[in-house]
Structure formats: C-alpha cells, structure tokens
Tab-separated table of N, CA and C in Angstrom:
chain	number	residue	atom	x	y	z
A	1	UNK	N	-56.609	7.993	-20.232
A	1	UNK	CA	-55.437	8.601	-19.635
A	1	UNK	C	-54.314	7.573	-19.572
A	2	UNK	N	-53.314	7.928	-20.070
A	2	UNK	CA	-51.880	7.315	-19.803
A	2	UNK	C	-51.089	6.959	-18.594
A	3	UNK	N	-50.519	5.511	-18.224
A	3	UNK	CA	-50.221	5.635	-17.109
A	3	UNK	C	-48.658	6.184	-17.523
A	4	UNK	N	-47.794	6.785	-16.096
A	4	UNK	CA	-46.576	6.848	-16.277
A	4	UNK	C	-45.893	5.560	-16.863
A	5	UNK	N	-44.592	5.842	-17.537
A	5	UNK	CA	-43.695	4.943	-17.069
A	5	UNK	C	-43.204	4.654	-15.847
A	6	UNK	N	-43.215	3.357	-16.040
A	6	UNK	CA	-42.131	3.015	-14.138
A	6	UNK	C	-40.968	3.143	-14.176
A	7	UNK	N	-40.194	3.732	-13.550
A	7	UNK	CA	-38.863	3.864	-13.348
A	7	UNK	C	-37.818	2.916	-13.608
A	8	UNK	N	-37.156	2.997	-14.182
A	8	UNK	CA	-36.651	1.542	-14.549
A	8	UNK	C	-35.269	1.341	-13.109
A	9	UNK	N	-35.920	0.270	-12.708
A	9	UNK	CA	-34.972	0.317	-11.103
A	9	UNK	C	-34.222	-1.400	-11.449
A	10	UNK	N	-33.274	-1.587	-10.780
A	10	UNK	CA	-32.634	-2.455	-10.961
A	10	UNK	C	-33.182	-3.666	-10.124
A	11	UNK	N	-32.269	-4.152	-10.071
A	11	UNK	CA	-32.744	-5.558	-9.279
A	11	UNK	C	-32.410	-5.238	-7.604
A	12	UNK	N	-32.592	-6.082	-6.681
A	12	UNK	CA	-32.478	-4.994	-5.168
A	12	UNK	C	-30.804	-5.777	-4.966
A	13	UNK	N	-30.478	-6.407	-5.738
A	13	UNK	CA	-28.793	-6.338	-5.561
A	13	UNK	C	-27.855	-5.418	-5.893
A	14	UNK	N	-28.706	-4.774	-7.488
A	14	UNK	CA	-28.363	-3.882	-7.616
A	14	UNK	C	-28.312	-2.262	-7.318
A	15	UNK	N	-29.285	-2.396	-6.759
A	15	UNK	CA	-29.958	-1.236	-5.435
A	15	UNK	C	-28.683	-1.299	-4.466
A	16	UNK	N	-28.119	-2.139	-3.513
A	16	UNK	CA	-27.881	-2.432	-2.956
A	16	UNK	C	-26.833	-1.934	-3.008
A	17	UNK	N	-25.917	-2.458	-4.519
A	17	UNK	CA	-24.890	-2.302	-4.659
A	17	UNK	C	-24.416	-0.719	-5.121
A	18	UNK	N	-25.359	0.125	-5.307
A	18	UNK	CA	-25.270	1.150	-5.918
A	18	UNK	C	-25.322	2.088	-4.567
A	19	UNK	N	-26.046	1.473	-3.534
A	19	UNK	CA	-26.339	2.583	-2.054
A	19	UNK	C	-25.136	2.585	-1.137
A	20	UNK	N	-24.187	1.134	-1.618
A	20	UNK	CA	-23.201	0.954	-1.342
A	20	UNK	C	-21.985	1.632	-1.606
A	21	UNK	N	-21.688	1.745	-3.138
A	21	UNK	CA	-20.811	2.773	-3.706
A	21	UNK	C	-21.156	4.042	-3.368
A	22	UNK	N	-22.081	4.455	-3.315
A	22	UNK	CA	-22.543	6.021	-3.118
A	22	UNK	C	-22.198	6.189	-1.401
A	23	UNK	N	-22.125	5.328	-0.905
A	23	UNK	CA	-21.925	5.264	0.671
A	23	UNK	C	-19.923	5.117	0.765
A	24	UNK	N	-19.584	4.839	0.282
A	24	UNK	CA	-18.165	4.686	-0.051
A	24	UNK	C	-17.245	5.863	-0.534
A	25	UNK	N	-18.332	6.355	-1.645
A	25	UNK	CA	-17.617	7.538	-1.728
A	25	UNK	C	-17.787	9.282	-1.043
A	26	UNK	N	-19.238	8.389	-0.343
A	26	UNK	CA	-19.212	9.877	0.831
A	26	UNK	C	-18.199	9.684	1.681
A	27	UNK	N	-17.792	8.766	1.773
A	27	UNK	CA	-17.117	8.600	3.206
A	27	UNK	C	-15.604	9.021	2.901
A	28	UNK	N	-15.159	8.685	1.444
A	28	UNK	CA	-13.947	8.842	0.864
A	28	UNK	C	-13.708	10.575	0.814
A	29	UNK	N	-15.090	10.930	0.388
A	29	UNK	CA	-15.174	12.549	0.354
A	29	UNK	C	-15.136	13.396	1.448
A	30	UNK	N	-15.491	13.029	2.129
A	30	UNK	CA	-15.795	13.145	3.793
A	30	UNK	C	-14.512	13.177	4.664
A	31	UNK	N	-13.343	11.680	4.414
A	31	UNK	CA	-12.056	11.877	4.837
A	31	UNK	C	-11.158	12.910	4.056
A	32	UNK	N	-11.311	12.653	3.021
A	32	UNK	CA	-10.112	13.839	1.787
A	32	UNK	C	-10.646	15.091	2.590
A	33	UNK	N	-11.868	15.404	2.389
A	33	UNK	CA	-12.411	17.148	2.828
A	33	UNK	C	-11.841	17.682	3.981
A	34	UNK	N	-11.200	16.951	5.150
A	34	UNK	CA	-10.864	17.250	6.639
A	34	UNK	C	-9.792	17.806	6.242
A	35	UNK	N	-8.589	17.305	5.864
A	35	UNK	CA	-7.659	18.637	5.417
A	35	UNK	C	-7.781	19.555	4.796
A	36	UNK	N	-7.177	20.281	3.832
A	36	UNK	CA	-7.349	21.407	3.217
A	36	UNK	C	-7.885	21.111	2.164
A	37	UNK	N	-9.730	21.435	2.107
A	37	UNK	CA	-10.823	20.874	1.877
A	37	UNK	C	-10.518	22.191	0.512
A	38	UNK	N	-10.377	23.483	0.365
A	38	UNK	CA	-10.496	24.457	-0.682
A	38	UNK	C	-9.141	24.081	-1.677
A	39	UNK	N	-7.949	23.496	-1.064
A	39	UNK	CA	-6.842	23.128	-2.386
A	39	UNK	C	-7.571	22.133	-2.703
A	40	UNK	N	-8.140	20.908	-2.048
A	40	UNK	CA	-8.685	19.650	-2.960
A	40	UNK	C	-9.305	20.171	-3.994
A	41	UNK	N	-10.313	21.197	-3.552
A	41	UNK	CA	-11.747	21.548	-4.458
A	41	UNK	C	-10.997	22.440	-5.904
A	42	UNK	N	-10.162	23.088	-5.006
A	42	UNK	CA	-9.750	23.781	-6.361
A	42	UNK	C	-8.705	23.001	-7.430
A	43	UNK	N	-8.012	22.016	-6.568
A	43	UNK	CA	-7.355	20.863	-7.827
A	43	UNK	C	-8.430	19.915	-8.614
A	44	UNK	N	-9.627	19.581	-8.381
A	44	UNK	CA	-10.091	18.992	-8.914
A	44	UNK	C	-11.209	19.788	-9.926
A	45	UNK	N	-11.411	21.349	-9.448
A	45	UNK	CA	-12.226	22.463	-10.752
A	45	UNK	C	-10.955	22.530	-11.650
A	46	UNK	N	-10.096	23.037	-10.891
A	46	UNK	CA	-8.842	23.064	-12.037
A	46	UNK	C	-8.263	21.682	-12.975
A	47	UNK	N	-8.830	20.457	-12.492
A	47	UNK	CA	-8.434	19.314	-13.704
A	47	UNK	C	-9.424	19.049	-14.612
A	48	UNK	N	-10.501	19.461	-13.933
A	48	UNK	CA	-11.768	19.301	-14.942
A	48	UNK	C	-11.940	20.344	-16.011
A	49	UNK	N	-11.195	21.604	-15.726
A	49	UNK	CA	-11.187	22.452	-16.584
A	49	UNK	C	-9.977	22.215	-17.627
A	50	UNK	N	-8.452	22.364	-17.490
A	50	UNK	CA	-8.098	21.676	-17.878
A	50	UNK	C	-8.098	20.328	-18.792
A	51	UNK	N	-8.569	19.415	-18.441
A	51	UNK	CA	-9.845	18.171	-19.545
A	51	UNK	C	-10.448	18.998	-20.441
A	52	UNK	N	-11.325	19.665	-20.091
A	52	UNK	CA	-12.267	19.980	-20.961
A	52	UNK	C	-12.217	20.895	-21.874
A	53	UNK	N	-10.906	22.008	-21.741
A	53	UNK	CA	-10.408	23.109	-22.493
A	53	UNK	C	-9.105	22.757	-23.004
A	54	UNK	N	-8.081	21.836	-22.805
A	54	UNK	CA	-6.881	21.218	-23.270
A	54	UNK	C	-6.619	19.903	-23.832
A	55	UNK	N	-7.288	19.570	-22.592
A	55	UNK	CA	-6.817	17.982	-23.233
A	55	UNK	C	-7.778	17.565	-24.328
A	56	UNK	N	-8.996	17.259	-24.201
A	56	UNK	CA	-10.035	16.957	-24.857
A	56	UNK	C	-9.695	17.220	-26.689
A	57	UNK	N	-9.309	18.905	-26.865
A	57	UNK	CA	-9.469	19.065	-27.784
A	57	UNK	C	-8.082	18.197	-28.715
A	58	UNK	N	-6.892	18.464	-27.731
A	58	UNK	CA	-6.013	17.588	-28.015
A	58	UNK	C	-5.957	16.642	-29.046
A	59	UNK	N	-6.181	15.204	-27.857
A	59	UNK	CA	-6.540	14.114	-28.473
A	59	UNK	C	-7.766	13.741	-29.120
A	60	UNK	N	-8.898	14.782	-29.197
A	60	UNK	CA	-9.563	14.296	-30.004
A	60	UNK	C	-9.179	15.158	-31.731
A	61	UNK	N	-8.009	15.631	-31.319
A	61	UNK	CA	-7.875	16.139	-33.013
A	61	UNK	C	-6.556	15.033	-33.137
A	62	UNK	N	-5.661	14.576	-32.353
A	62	UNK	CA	-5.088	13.587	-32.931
A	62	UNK	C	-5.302	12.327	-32.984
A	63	UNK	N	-6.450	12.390	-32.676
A	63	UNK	CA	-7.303	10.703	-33.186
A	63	UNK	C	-8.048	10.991	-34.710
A	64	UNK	N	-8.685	12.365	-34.906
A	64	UNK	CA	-8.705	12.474	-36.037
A	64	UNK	C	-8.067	12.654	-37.393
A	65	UNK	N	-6.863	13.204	-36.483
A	65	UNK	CA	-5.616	12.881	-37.862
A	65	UNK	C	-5.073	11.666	-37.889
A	66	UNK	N	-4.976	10.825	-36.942
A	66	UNK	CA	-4.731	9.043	-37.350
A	66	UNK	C	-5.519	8.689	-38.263
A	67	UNK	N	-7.225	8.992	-37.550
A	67	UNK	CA	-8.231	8.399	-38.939
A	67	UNK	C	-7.621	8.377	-40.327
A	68	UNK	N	-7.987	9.938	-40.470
A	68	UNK	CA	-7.280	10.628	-41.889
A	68	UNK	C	-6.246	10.024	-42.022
A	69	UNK	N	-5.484	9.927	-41.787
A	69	UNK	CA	-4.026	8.782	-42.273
A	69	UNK	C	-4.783	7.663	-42.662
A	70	UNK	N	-5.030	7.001	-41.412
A	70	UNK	CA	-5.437	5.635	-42.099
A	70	UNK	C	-6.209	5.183	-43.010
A	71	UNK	N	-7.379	6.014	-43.069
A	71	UNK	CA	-8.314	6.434	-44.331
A	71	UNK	C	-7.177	6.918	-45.628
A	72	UNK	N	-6.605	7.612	-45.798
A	72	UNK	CA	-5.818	8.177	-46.785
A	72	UNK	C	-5.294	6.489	-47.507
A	73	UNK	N	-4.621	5.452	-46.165
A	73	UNK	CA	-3.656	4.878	-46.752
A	73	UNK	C	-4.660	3.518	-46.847
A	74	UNK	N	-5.772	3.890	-46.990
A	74	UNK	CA	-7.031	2.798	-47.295
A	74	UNK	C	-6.929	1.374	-46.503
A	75	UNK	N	-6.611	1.971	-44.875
A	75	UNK	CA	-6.242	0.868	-43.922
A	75	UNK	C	-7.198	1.115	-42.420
A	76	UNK	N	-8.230	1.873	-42.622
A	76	UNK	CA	-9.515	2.217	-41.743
A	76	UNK	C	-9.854	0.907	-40.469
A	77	UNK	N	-9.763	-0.772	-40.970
A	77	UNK	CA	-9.353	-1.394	-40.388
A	77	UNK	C	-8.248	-1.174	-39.365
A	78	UNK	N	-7.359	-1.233	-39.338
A	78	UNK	CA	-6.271	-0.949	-38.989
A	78	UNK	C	-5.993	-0.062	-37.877
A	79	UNK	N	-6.897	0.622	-37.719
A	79	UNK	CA	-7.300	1.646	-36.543
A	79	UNK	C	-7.075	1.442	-35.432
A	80	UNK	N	-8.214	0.242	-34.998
A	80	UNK	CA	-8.338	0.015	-33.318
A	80	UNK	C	-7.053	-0.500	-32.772
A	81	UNK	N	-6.374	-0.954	-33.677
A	81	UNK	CA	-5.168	-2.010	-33.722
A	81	UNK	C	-4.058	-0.836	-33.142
A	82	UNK	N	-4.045	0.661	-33.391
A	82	UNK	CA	-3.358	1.500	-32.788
A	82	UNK	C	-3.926	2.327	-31.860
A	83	UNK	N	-5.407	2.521	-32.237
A	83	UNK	CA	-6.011	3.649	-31.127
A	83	UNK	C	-6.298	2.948	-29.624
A	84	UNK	N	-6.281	1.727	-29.288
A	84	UNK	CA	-6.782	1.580	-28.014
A	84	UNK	C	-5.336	1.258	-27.699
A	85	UNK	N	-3.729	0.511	-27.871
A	85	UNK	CA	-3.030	0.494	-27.108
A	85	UNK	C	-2.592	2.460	-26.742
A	86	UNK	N	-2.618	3.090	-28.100
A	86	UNK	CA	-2.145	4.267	-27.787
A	86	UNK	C	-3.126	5.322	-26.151
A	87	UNK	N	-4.402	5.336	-26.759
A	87	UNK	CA	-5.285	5.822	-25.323
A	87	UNK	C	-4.831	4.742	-23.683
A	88	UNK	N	-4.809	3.617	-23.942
A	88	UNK	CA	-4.138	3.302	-22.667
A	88	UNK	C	-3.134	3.745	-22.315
A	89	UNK	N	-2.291	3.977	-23.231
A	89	UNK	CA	-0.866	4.403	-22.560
A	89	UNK	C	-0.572	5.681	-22.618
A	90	UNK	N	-1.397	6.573	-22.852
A	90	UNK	CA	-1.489	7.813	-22.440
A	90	UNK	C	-2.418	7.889	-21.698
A	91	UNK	N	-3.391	7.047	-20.856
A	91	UNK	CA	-4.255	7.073	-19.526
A	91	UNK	C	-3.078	7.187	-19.138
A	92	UNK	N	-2.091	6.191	-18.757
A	92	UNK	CA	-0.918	5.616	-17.526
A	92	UNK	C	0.036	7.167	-17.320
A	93	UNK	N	0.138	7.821	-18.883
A	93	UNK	CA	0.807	8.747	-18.412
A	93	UNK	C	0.147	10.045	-18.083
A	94	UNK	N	-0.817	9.897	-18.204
A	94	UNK	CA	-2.013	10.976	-17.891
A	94	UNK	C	-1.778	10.810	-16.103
A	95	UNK	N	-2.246	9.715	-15.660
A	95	UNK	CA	-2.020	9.550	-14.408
A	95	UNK	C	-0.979	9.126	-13.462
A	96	UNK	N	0.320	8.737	-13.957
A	96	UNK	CA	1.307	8.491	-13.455
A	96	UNK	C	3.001	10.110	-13.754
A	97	UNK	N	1.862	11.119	-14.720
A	97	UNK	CA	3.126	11.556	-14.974
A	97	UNK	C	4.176	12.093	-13.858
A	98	UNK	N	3.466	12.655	-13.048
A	98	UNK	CA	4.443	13.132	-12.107
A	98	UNK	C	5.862	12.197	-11.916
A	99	UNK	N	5.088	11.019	-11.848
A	99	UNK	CA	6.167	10.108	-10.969
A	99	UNK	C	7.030	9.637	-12.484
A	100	UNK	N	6.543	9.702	-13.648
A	100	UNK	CA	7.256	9.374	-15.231
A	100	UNK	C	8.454	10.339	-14.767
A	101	UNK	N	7.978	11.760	-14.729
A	101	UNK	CA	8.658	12.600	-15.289
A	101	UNK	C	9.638	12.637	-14.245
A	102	UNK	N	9.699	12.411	-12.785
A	102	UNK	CA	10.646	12.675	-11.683
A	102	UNK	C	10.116	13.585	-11.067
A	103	UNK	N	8.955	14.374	-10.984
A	103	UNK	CA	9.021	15.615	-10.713
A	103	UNK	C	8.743	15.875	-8.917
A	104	UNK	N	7.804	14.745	-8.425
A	104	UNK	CA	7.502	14.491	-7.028
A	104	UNK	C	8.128	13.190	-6.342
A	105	UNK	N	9.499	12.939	-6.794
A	105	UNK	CA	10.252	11.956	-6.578
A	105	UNK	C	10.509	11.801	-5.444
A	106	UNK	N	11.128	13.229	-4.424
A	106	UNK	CA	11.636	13.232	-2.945
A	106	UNK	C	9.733	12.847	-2.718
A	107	UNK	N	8.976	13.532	-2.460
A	107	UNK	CA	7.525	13.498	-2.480
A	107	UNK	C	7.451	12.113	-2.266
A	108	UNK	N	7.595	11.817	-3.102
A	108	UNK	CA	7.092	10.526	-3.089
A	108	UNK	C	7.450	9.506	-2.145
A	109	UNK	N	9.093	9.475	-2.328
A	109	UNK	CA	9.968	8.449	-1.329
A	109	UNK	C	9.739	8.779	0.074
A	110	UNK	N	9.204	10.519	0.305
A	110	UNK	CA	8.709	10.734	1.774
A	110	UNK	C	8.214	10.523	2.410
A	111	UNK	N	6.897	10.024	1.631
A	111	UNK	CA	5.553	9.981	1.787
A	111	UNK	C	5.079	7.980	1.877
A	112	UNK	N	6.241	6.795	1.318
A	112	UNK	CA	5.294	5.931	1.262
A	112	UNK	C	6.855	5.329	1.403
A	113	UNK	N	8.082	5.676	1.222
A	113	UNK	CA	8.961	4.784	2.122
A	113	UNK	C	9.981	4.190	0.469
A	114	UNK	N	9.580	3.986	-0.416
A	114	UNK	CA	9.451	3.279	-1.608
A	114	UNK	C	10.543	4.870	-2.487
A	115	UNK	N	11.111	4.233	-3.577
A	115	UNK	CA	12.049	5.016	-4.360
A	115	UNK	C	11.289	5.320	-5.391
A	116	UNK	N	11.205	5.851	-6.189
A	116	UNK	CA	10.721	6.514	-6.922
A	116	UNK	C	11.183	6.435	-8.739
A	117	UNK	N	11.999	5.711	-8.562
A	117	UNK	CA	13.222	5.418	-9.745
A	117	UNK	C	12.423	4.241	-10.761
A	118	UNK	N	12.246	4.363	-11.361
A	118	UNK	CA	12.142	3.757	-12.935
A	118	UNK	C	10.598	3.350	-13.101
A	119	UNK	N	10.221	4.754	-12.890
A	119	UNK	CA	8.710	4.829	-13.672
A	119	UNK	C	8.235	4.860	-15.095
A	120	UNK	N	9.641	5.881	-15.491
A	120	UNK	CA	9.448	6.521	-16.799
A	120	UNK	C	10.240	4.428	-17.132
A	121	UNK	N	10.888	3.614	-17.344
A	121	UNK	CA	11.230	2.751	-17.430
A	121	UNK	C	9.961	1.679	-17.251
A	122	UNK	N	9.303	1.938	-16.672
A	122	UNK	CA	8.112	0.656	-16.559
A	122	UNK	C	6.952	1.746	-17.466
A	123	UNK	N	7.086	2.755	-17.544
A	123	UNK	CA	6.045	2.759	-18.806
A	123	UNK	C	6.148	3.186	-20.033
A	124	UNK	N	7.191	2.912	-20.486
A	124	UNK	CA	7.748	2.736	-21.477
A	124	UNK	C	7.647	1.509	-22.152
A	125	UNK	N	7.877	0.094	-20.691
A	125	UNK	CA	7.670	-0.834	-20.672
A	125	UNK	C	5.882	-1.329	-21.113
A	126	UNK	N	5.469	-1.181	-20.726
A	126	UNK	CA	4.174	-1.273	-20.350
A	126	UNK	C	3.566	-1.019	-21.752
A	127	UNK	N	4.115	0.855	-22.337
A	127	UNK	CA	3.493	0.680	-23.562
A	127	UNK	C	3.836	-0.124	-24.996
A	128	UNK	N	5.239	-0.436	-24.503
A	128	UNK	CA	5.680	-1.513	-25.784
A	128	UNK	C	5.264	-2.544	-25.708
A	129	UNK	N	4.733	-2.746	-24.469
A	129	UNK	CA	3.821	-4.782	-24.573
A	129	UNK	C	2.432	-4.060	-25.201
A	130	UNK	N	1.748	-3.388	-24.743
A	130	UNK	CA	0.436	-2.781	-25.115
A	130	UNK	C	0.599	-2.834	-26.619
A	131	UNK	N	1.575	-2.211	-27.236
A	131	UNK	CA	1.518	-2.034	-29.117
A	131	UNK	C	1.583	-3.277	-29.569
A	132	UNK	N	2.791	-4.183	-28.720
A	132	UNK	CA	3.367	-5.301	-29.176
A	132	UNK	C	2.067	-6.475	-29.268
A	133	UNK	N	1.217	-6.721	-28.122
A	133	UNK	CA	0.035	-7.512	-27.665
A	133	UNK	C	-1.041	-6.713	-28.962
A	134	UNK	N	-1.142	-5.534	-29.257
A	134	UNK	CA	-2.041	-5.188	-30.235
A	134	UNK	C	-1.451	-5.836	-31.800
A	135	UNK	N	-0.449	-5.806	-32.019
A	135	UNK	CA	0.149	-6.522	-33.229
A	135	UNK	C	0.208	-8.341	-32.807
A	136	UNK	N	0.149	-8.600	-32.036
A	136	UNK	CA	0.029	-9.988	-32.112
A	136	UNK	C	-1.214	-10.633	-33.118
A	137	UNK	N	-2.608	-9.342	-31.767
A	137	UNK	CA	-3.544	-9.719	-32.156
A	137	UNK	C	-4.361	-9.331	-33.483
A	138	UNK	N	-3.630	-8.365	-34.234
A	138	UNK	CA	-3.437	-7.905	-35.569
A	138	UNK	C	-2.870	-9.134	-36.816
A	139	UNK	N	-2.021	-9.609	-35.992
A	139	UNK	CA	-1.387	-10.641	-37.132
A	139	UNK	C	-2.682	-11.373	-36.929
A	140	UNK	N	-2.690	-12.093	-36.116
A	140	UNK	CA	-3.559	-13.338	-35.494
A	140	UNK	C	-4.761	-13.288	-36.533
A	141	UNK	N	-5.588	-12.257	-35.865
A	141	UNK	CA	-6.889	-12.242	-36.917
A	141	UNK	C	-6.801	-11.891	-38.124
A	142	UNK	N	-5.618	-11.385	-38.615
A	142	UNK	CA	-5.476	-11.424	-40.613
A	142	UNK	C	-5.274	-12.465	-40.667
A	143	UNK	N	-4.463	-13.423	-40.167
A	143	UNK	CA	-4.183	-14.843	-40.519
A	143	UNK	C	-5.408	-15.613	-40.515
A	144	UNK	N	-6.233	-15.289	-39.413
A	144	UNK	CA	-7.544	-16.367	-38.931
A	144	UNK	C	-8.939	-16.188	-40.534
A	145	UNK	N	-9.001	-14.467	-40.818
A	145	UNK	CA	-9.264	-14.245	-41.919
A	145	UNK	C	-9.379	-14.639	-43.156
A	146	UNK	N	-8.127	-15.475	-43.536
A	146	UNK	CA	-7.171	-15.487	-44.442
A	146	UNK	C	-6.313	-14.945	-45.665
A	147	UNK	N	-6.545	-13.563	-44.784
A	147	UNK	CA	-5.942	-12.304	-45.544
A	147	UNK	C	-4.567	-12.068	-45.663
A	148	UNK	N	-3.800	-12.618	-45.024
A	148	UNK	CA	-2.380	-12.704	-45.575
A	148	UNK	C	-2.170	-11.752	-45.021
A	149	UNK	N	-1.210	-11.082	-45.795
A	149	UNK	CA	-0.365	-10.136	-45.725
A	149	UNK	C	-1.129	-8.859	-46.849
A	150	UNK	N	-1.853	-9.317	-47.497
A	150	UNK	CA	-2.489	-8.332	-48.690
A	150	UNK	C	-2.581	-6.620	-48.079
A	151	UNK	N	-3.440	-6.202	-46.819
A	151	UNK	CA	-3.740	-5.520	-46.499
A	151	UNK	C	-5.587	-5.330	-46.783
A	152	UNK	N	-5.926	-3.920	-46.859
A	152	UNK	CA	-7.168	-3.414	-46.678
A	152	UNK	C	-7.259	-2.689	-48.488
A	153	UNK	N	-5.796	-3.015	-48.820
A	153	UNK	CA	-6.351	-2.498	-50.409
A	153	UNK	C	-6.348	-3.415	-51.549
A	154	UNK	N	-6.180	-3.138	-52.537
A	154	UNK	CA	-6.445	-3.924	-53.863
A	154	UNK	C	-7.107	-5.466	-53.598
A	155	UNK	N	-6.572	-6.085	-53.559
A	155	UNK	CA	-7.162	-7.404	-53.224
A	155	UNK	C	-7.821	-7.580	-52.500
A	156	UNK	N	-7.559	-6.768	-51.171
A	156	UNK	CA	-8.811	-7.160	-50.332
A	156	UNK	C	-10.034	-6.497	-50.857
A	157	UNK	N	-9.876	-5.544	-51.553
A	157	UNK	CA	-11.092	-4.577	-51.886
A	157	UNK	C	-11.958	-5.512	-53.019
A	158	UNK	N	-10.984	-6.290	-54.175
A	158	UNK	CA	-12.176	-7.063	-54.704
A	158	UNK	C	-12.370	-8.285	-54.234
A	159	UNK	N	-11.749	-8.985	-53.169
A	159	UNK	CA	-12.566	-9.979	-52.538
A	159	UNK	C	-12.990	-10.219	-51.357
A	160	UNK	N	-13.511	-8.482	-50.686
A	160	UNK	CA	-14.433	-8.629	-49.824
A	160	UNK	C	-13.820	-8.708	-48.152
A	161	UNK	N	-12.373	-9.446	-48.398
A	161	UNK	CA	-11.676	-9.923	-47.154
A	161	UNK	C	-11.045	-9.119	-46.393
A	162	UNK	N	-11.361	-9.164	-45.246
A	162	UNK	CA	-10.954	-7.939	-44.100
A	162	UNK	C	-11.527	-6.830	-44.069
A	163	UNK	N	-12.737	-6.901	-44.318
A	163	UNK	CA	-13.019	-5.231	-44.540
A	163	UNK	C	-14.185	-5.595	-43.209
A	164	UNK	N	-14.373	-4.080	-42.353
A	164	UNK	CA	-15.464	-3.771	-41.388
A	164	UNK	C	-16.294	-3.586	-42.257
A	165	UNK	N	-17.353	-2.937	-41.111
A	165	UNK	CA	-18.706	-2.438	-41.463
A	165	UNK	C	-18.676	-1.169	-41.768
A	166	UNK	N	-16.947	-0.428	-41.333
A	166	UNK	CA	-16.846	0.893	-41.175
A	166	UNK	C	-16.066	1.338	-42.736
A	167	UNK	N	-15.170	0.472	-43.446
A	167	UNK	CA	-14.708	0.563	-44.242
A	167	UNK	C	-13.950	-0.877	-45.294
C-alpha cells in the first residue's frame, strides 16, 4: 500500500507569514464591508466581469497582433522590449484612470485635501521613461551582443547573433 503524499507546507515563517496576510485581509474586508457592504460587492462582481468579458479579450488580441507584426518584420526578439513597458503603462491607466481622465477630480480634492491636476501629465510622464528605460536597455544588450545595429534579419540570421530560443 502507498503512503500519501505530504502536503507540501512551507517553512513555519512561511506559515506564519501567510496566517498573517490572510489575517490582514479579513480585517481589511471586515472594515470596507461596514459601509455599503452590497455597492462594494457589486463593484467588485462588476470589475471582475468586466476583466473577464472586455478587457481580457482586448489586450490579449492586441498583444497578438504586435506578435504578428513583429514576427512579420522578422524582429520576434524585439518584443519584450515593447510588451512589458506597454502592459505597465496600461496597469497605471487601468488603475489611475479616473483621476487621468479628470473624471472624480472634485471627488477627489474632497476627499484627501490634495488637487487633482496633472495626472494625465505624470502618466504620460511615467510612460515615456518606461519606453525610453526599455530602449536604453534594448540598445545596451545589442551592443553587449555585438550585434550592432544589423537587427534580427539577414545577418543576424546567418550568424546566429541575437536570436532567442523563441525566434
């Protein structure tokens, strides 16, 4: 007879630390719920639905038409170098839009004392260092490479240089 597997349990810091978070966010759930406990519940079925019927399909079809571009223009490399500043900076506006767009501006200044003025200005900001810091580190490692300026086609294709595992 077979024994079970054992549970794979962490270390008791990590126990610890996990009874901890789970204790943190009852308590977080616990304060939010005392006010109007059915608008919370229903803003947060309604964002998850939302996600999962809008957004989702969204961006995951315009990450697949970047691929396809970049695949087309035989630069598959070249990818991460746009897809992770672009997903950060549509997290920021995923979660900051209200305050991008102006739309809870009085809201806002009511509520925490603070103006509300040049959001859409700091992330704008924010995403041009994000592209800009991704092209640094774009140059950087073609140079470190010693791929030049060639790219991901002809030359690099017969000598091997710059190419992933992916293309």
């Amino acid at each position: 007879m077979r024994r079970p597997k054992p549970l794979p349990v962490g270390s008791p810091l990590q126990i610890l630390l996990l009874a901890c978070s789970f204790a943190l966010a009852a308590y977080a759930g616990v304060r939010l719920l005392e006010g109007d406990w059915f608008a919370i519940v229903l803003w947060f079925v309604g964002a998850a639905v939302l996600h999962d019927l809008v957004l989702l399909p969204l961006y995951a079809g315009a990450d697949q038409a970047l691929l396809r571009g970049f695949e087309a223009a035989d630069r598959r490399t070249w990818l991460p170098y746009v897809r992770v500043p672009a997903a950060l900076s549509l997290l920021l506006l995923l979660v900051w839009f209200p305050l991008i767009t102006g739309r809870v501006a009085d809201r806002y200044s009511a509520a925490t004392g603070l103006h509300a003025d040049g959001f859409l200005a700091r992330w704008l900001l924010i995403t041009a260092v994000l592209f800009g810091g991704s092209a640094v580190v774009f140059v950087l490692g073609r140079r470190r490479s010693g791929d030049g300026g060639s790219g991901d086609g002809a030359a690099g294709a017969r000598s091997g240089a710059g190419r992933g595992p992916d293309g």
